[in-house]
C-alpha positions as a printed NumPy array, in Angstrom:
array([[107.199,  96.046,  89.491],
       [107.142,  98.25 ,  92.984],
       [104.288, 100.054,  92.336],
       [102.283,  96.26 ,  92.114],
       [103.938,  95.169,  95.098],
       [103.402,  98.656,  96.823],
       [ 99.444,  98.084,  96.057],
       [ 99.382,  94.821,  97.338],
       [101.597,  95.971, 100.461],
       [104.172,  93.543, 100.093],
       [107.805,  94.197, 101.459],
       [111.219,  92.383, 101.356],
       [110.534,  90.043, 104.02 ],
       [107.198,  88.99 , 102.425],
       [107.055,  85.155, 101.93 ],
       [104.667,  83.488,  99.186],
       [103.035,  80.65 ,  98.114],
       [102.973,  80.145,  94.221],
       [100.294,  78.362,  92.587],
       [100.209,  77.014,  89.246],
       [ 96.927,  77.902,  87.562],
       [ 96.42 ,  76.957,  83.828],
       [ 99.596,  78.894,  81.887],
       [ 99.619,  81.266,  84.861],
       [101.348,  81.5  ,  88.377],
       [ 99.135,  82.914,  91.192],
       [101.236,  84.606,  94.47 ],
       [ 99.862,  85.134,  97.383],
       [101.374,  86.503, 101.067],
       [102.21 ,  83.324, 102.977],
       [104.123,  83.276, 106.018],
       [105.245,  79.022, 105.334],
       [105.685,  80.49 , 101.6  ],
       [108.754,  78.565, 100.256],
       [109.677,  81.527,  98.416],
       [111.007,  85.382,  99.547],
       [110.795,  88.716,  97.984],
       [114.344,  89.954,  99.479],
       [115.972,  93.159,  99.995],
       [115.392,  94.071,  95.93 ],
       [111.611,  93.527,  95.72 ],
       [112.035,  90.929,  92.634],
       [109.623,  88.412,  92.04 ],
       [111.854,  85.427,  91.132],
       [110.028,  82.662,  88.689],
       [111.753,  79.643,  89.719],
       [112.662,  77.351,  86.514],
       [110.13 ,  74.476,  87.365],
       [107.127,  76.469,  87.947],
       [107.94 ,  78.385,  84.443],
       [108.399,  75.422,  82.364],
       [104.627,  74.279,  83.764],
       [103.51 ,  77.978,  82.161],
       [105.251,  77.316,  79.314],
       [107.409,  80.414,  79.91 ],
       [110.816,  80.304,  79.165],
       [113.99 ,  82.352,  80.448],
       [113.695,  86.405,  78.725],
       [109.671,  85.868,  78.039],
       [107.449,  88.93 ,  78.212],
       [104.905,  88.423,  81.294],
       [101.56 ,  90.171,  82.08 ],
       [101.908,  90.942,  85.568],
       [ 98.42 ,  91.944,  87.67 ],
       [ 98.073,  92.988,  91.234],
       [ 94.603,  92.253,  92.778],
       [ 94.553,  93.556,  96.298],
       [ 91.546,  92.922,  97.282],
       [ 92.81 ,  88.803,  97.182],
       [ 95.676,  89.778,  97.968],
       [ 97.243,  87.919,  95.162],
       [ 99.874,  88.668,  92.082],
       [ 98.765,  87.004,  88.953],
       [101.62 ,  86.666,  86.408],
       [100.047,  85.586,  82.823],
       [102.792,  84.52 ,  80.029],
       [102.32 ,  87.357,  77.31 ],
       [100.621,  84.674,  75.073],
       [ 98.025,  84.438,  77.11 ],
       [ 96.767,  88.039,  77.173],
       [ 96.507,  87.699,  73.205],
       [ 94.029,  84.798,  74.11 ],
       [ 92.191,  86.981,  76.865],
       [ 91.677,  89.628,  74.478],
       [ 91.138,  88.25 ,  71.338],
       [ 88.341,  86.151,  72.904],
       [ 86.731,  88.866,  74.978],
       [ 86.582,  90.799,  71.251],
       [ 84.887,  87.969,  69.879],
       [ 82.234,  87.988,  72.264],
       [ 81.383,  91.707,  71.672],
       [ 81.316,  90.679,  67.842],
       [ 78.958,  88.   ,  68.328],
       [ 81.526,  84.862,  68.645],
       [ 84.052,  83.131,  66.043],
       [ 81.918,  84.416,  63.114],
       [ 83.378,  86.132,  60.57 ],
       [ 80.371,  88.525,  58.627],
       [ 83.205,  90.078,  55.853]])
């Protein structure tokens, strides 16, 4: 997880903000931010913003940096299958199937 943190430039003593958006959490440097990297550099999903995700305790996440928003995006792993099965559909020509 460094290097995302690293690219974003976020240290121990960053605080965030957390945002839920759809099945997804969005972070972003805050300096009111109710929550706190700390000395190990851990992003720390608190229990009620997971359960809004629908992600539960030992779930695979899809983690993205984005630095130029200066934001962490953390997508539960169910979600990527949606990203990417969609985006193929559109290069196919949408839900048809031609077999």
């Amino acid at each position: 997880m460094w290097p995302l943190l690293d690219r974003l430039g976020w240290h121990d003593d960053v605080r965030l903000t957390v945002t839920v958006v759809g099945t997804s959490l969005l972070m972003r440097r805050d300096p009111a931010g109710v929550f706190e990297l700390g000395k190990r550099r851990m992003v720390v999903l608190p229990i009620v913003l997971r359960r809004r995700c629908g992600i539960s305790a030992g779930d695979d996440v899809f983690m993205v940096a984005d630095p130029a928003r200066g934001v962490l995006v953390v997508h539960p792993a169910r979600a990527l299958d949606q990203m990417v099965t969609s985006y193929h559909a559109s290069l196919a020509g949408g839900d048809r199937d031609d077999r």
